[in-house]
PDB file of C-alpha atoms in Angstrom:
ATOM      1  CA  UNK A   1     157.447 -22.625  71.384  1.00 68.00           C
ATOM      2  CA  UNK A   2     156.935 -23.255  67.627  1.00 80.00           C
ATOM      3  CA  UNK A   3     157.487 -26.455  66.142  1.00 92.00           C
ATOM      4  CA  UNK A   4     160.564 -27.292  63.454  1.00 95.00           C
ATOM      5  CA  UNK A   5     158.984 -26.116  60.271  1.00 96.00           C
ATOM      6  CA  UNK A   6     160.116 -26.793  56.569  1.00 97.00           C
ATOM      7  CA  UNK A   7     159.657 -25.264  53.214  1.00 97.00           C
ATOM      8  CA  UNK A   8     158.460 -25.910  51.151  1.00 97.00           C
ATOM      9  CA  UNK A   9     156.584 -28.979  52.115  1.00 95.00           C
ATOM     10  CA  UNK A  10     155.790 -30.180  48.176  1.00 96.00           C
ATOM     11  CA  UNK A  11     158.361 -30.027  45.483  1.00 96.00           C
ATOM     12  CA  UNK A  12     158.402 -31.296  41.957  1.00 97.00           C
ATOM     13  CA  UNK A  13     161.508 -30.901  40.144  1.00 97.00           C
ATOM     14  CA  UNK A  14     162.879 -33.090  37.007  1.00 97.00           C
ATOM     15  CA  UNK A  15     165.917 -34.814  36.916  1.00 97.00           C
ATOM     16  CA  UNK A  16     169.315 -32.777  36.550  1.00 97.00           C
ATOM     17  CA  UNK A  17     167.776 -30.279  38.355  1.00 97.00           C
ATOM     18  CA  UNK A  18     168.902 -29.077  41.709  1.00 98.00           C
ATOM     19  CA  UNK A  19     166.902 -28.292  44.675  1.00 98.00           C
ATOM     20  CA  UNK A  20     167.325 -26.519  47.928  1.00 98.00           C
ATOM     21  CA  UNK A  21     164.923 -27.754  51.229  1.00 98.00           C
ATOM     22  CA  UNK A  22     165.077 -25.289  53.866  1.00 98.00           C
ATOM     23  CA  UNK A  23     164.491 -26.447  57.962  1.00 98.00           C
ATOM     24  CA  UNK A  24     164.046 -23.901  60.638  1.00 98.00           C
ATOM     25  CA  UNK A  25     164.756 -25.737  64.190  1.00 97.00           C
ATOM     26  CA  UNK A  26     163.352 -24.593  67.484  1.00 95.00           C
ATOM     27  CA  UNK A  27     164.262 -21.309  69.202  1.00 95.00           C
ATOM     28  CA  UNK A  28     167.467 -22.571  70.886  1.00 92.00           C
ATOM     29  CA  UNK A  29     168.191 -25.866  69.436  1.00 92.00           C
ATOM     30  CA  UNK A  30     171.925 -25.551  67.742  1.00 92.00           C
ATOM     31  CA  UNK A  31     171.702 -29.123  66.137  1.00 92.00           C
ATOM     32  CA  UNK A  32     169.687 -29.928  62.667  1.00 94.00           C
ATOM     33  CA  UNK A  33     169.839 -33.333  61.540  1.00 93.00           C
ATOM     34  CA  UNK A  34     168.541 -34.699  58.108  1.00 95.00           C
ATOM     35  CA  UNK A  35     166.883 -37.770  56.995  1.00 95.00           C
ATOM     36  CA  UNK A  36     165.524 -38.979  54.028  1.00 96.00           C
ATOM     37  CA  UNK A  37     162.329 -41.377  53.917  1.00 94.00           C
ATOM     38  CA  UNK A  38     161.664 -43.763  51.204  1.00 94.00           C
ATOM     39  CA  UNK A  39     159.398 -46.890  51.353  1.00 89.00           C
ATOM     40  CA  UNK A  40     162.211 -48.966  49.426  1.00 88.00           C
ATOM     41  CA  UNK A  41     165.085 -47.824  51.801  1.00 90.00           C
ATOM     42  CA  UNK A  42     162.952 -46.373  55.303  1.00 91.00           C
ATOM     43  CA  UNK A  43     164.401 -43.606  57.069  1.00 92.00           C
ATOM     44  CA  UNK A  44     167.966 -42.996  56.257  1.00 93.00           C
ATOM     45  CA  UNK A  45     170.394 -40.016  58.242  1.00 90.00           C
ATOM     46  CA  UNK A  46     171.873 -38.172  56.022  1.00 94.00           C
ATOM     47  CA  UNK A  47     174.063 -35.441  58.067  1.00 92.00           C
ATOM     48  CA  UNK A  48     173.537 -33.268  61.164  1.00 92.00           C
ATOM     49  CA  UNK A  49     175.152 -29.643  62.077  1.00 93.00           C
ATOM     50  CA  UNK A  50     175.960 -28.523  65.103  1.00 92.00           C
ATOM     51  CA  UNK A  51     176.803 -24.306  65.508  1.00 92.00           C
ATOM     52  CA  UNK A  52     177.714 -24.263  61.593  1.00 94.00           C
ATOM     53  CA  UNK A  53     179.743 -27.393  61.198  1.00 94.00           C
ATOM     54  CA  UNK A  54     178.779 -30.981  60.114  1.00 93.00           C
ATOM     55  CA  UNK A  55     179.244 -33.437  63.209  1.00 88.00           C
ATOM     56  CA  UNK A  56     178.069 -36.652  61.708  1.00 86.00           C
ATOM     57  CA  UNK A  57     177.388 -37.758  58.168  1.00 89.00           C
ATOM     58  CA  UNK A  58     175.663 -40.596  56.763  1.00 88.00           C
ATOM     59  CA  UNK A  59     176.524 -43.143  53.626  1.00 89.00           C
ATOM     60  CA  UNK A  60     174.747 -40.077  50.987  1.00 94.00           C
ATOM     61  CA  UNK A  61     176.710 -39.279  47.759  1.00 95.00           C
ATOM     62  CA  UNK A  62     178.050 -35.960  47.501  1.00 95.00           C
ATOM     63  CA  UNK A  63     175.253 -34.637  45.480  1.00 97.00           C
ATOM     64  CA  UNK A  64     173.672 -33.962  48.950  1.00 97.00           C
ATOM     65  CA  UNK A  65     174.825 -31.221  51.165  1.00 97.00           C
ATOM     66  CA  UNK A  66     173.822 -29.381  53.618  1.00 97.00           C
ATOM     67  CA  UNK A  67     175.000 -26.387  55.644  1.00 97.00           C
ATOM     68  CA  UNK A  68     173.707 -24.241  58.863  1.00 97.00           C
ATOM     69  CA  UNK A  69     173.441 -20.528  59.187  1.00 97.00           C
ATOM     70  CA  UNK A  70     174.214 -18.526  62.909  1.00 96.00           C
ATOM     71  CA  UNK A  71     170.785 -18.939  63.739  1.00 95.00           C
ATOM     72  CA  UNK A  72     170.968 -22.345  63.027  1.00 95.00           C
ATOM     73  CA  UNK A  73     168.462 -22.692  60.010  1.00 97.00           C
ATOM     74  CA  UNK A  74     169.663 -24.948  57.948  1.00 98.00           C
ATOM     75  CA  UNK A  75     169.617 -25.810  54.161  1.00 98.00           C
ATOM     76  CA  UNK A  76     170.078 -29.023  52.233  1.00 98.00           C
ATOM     77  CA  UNK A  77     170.938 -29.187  48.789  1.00 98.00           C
ATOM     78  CA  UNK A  78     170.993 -32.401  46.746  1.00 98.00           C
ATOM     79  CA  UNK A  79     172.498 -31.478  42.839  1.00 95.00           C
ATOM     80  CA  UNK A  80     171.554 -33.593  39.209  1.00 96.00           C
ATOM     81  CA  UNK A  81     168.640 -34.958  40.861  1.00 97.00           C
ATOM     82  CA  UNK A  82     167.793 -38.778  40.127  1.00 97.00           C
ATOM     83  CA  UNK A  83     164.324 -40.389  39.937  1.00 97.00           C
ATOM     84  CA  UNK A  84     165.401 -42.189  43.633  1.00 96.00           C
ATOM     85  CA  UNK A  85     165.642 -38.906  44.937  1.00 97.00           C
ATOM     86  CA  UNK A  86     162.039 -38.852  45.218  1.00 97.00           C
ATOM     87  CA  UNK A  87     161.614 -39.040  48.829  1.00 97.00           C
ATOM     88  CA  UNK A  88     160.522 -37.303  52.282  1.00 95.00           C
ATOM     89  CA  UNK A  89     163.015 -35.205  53.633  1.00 97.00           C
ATOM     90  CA  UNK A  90     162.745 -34.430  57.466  1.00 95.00           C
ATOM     91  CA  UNK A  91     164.417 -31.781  59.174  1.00 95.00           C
ATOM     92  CA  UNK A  92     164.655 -33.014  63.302  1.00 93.00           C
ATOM     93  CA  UNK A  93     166.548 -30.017  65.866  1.00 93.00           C
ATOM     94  CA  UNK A  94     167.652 -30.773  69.505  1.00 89.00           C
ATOM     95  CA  UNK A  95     169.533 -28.843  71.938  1.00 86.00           C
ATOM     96  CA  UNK A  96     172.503 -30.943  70.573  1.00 76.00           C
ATOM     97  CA  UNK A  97     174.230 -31.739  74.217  1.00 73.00           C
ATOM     98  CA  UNK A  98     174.435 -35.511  74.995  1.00 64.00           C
ATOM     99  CA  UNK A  99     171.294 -37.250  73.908  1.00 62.00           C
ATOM    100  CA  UNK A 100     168.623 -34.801  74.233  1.00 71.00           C
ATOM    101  CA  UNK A 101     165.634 -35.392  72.113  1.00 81.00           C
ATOM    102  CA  UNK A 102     165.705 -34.439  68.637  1.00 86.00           C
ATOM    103  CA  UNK A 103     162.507 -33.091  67.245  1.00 90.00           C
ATOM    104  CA  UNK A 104     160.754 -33.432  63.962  1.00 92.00           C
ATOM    105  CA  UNK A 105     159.341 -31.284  61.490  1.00 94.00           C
ATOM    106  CA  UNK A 106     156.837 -32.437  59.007  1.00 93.00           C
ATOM    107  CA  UNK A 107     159.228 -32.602  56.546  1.00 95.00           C
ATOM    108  CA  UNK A 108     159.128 -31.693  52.611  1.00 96.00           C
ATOM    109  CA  UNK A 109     158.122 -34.175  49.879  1.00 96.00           C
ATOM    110  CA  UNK A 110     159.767 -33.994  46.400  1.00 97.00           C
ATOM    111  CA  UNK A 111     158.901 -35.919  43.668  1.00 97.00           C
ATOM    112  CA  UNK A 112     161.459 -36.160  40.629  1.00 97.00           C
ATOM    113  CA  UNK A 113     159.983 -36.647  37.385  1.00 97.00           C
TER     114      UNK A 113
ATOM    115  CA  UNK B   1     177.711 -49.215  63.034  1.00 67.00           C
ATOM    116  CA  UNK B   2     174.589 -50.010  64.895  1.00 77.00           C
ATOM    117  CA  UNK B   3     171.294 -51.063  63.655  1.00 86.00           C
ATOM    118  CA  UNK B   4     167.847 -52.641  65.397  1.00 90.00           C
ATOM    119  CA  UNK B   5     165.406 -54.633  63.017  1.00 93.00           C
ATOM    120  CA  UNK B   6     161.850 -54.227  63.471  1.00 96.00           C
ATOM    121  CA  UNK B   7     160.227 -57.724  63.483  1.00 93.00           C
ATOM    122  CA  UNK B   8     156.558 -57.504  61.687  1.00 92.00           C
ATOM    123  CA  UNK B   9     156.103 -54.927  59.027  1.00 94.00           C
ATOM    124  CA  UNK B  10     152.275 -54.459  59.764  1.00 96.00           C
ATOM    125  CA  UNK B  11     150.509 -55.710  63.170  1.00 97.00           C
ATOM    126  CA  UNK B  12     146.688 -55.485  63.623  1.00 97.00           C
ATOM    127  CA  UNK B  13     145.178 -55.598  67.229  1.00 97.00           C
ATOM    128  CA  UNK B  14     141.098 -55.250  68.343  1.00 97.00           C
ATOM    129  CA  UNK B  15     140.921 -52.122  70.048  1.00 97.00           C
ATOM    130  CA  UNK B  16     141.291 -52.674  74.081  1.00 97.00           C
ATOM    131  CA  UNK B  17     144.060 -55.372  73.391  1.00 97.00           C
ATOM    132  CA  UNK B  18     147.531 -55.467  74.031  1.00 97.00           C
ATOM    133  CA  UNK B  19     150.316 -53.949  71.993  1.00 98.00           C
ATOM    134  CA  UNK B  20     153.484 -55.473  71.314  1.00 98.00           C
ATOM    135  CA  UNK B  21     156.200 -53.575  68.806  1.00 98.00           C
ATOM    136  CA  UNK B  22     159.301 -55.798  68.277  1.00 97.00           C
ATOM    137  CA  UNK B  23     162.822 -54.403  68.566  1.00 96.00           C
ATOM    138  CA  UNK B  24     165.855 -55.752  68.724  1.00 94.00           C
ATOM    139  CA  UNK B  25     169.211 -53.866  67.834  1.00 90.00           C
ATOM    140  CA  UNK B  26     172.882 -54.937  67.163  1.00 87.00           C
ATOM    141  CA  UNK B  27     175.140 -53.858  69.792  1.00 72.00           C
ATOM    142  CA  UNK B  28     177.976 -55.040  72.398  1.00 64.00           C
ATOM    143  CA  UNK B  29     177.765 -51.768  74.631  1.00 65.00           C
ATOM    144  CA  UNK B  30     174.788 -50.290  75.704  1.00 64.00           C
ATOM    145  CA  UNK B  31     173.009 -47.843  73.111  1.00 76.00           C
ATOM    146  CA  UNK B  32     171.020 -45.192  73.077  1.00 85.00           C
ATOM    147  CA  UNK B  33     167.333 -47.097  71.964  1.00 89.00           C
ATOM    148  CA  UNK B  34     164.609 -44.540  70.932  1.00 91.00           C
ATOM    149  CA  UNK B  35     160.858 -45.461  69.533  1.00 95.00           C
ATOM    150  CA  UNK B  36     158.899 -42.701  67.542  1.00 95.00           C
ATOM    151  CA  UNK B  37     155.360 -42.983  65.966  1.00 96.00           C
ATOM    152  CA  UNK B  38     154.345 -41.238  62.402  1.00 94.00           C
ATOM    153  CA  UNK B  39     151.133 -40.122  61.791  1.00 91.00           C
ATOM    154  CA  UNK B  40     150.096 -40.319  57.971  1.00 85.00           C
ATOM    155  CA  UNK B  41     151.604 -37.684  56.539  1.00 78.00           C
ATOM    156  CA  UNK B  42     153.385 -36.043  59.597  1.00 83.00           C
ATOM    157  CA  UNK B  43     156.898 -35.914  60.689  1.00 86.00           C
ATOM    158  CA  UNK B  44     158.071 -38.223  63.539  1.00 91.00           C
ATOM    159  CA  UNK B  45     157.173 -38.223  67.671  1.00 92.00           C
ATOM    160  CA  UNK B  46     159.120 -39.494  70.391  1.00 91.00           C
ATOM    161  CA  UNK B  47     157.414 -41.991  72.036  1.00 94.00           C
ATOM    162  CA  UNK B  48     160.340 -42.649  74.601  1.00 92.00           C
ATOM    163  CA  UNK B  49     163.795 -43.329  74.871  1.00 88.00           C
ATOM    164  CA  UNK B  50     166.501 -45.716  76.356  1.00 87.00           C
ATOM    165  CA  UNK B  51     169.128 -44.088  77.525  1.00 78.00           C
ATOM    166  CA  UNK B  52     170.476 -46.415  80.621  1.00 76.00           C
ATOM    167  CA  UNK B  53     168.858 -44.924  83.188  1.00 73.00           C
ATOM    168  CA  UNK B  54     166.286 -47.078  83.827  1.00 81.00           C
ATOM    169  CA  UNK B  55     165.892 -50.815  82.017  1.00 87.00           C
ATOM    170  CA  UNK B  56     161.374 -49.758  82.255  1.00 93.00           C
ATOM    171  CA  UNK B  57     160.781 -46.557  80.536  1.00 92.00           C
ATOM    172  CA  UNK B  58     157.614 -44.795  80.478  1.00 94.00           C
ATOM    173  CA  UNK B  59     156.355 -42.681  77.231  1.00 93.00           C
ATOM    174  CA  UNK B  60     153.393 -40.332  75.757  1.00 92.00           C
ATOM    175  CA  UNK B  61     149.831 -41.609  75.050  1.00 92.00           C
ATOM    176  CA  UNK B  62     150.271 -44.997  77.941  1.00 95.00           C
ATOM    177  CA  UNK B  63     153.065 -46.713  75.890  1.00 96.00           C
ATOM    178  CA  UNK B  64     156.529 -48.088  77.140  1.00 97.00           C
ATOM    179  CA  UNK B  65     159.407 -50.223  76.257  1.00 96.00           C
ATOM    180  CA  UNK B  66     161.475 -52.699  78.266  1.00 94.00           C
ATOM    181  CA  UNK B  67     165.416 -52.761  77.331  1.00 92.00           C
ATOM    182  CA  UNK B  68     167.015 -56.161  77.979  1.00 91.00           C
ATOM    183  CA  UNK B  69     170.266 -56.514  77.604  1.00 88.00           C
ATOM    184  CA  UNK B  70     170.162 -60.494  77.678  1.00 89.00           C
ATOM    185  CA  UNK B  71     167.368 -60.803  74.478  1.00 91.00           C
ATOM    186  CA  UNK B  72     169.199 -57.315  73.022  1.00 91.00           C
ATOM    187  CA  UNK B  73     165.851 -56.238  72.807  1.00 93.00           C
ATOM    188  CA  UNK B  74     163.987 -53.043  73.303  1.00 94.00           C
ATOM    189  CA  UNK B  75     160.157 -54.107  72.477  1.00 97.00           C
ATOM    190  CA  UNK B  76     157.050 -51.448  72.945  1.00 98.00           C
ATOM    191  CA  UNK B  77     153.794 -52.508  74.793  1.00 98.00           C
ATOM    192  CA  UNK B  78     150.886 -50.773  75.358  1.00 97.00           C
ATOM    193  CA  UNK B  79     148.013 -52.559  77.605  1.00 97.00           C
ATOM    194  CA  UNK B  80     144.677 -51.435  75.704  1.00 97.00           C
ATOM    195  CA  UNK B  81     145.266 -50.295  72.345  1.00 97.00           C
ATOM    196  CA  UNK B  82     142.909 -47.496  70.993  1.00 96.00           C
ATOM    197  CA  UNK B  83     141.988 -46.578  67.192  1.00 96.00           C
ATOM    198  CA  UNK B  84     144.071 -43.159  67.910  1.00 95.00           C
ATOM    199  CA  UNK B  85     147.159 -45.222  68.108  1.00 96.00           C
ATOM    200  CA  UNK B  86     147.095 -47.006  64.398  1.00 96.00           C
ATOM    201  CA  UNK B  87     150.274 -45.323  63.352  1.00 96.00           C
ATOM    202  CA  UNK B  88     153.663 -46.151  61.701  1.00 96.00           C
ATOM    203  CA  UNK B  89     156.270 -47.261  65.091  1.00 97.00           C
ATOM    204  CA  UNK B  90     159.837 -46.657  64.519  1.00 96.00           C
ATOM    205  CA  UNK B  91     162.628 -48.174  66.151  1.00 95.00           C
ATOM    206  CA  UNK B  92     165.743 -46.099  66.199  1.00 91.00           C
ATOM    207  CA  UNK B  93     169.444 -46.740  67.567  1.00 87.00           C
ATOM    208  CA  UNK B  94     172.318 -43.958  68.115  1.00 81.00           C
ATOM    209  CA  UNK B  95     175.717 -45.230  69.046  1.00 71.00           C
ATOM    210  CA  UNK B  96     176.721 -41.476  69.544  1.00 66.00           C
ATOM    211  CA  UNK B  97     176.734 -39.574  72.440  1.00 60.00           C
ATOM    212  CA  UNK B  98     175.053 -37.004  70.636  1.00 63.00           C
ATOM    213  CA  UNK B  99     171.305 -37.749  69.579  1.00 59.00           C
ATOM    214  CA  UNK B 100     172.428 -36.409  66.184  1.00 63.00           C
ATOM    215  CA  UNK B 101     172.843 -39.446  64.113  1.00 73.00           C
ATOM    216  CA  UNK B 102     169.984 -42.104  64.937  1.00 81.00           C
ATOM    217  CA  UNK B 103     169.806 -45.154  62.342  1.00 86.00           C
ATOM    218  CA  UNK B 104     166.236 -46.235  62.629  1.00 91.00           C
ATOM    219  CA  UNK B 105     164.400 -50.241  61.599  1.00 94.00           C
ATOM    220  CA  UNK B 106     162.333 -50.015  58.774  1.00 94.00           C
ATOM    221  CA  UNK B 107     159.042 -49.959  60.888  1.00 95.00           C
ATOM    222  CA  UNK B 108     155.931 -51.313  61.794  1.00 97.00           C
ATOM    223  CA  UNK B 109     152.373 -50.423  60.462  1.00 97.00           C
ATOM    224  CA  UNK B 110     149.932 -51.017  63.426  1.00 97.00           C
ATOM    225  CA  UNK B 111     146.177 -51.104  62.657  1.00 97.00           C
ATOM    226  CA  UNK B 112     143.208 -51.201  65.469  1.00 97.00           C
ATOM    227  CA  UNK B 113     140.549 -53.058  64.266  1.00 96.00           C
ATOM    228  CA  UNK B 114     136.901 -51.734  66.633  1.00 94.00           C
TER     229      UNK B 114
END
């Protein structure tokens, strides 16, 4: 089975612009979790989806959102980006029953200037 | 919410020593207790995972982790470290029955000296 993959894995953007990370899970995984990575702040959730819908969220303003498509790709979006968006973004799928694994993708880096 | 703090932001061992991650988390029920590695500039691997089955759990590449209730620690040995293992360790907690929503320590650094 392929791995999660994201696109694009770089991204430079400036700030007040918006950006869109895209996260493809594995073939049969309905959830898609998000988390960002900073060395200041470590690995942070910011929300999961689950068959379309957001099941959890983290403490993210609302400049980040996300959404999931039927066959469960999922985008995130984070609007008027700030310099402490610059971060890795990773992208982890599971089957989404109780507790099974969740899997990582290498995630994308953007850098704000 | 839960949490688990990581004691020991970097740990160096010789290669063939032992390898001890520190975890501890916050909790008065039993959570679900996860450890992944990162390899530079990769996304994260499950090492292994807690989840009340069975207090010694057994992981990839010879590693495992002992949850104790008592110490409300989840710590991750390895017997002979090798220079293939010198990795960022994360420990991660989920207090939801789903393994959507993990909240994870801030890390540890290992390094294998030869």
């Amino acid at each position: 089975k392929a791995g999660v993959t994201q696109t694009p894995r770089y991204l430079i953007k400036t700030r007040g612009q918006q950006v869109t990370l895209s996260c493809s899970p594995i073939s049969g995984h309905r959830s898609v979790s998000w988390y960002q990575q900073t060395p200041g702040q470590g690995l942070q959730f910011l929300f999961e989806y689950f068959s379309e819908t957001q099941r959890n969220k983290g403490n993210f303003p609302g400049r980040f959102s996300g959404r999931q498509f039927s066959n469960s790709r999922s985008e995130m979006n984070v609007s008027t980006l700030e310099l402490g968006d610059s971060a890795l973004y990773l992208c982890a799928s599971s089957l989404g029953d109780h507790q099974e694994t969740q899997y990582f993708g290498p995630g994308t880096r953007l850098l704000v200037l | 919410a839960q949490s688990v703090t990581q004691l020991g932001s970097h740990v160096s061992v010789s290669e063939g020593a032992l390898v001890l991650l520190r975890c501890n988390y916050s909790s008065s029920v039993p959570p679900y207790l996860f450890w992944y590695v990162q390899y530079p500039n990769q996304g994260l691997q499950l090492l292994l995972k807690y989840t009340s089955a069975a207090t010694l759990v057994k992981g990839i590449n010879g590693f495992e982790a002992e949850f104790k209730k008592s110490e409300t620690s989840f710590h991750l040995t390895k017997p002979s470290a090798h220079m293939s293992d010198a990795a960022e360790y994360f420990c991660a907690v989920s207090d939801s029955m789903y393994s959507g929503d993990m909240r994870f320590g801030a890390g540890t650094r290992l390094t294998v000296k030869p």
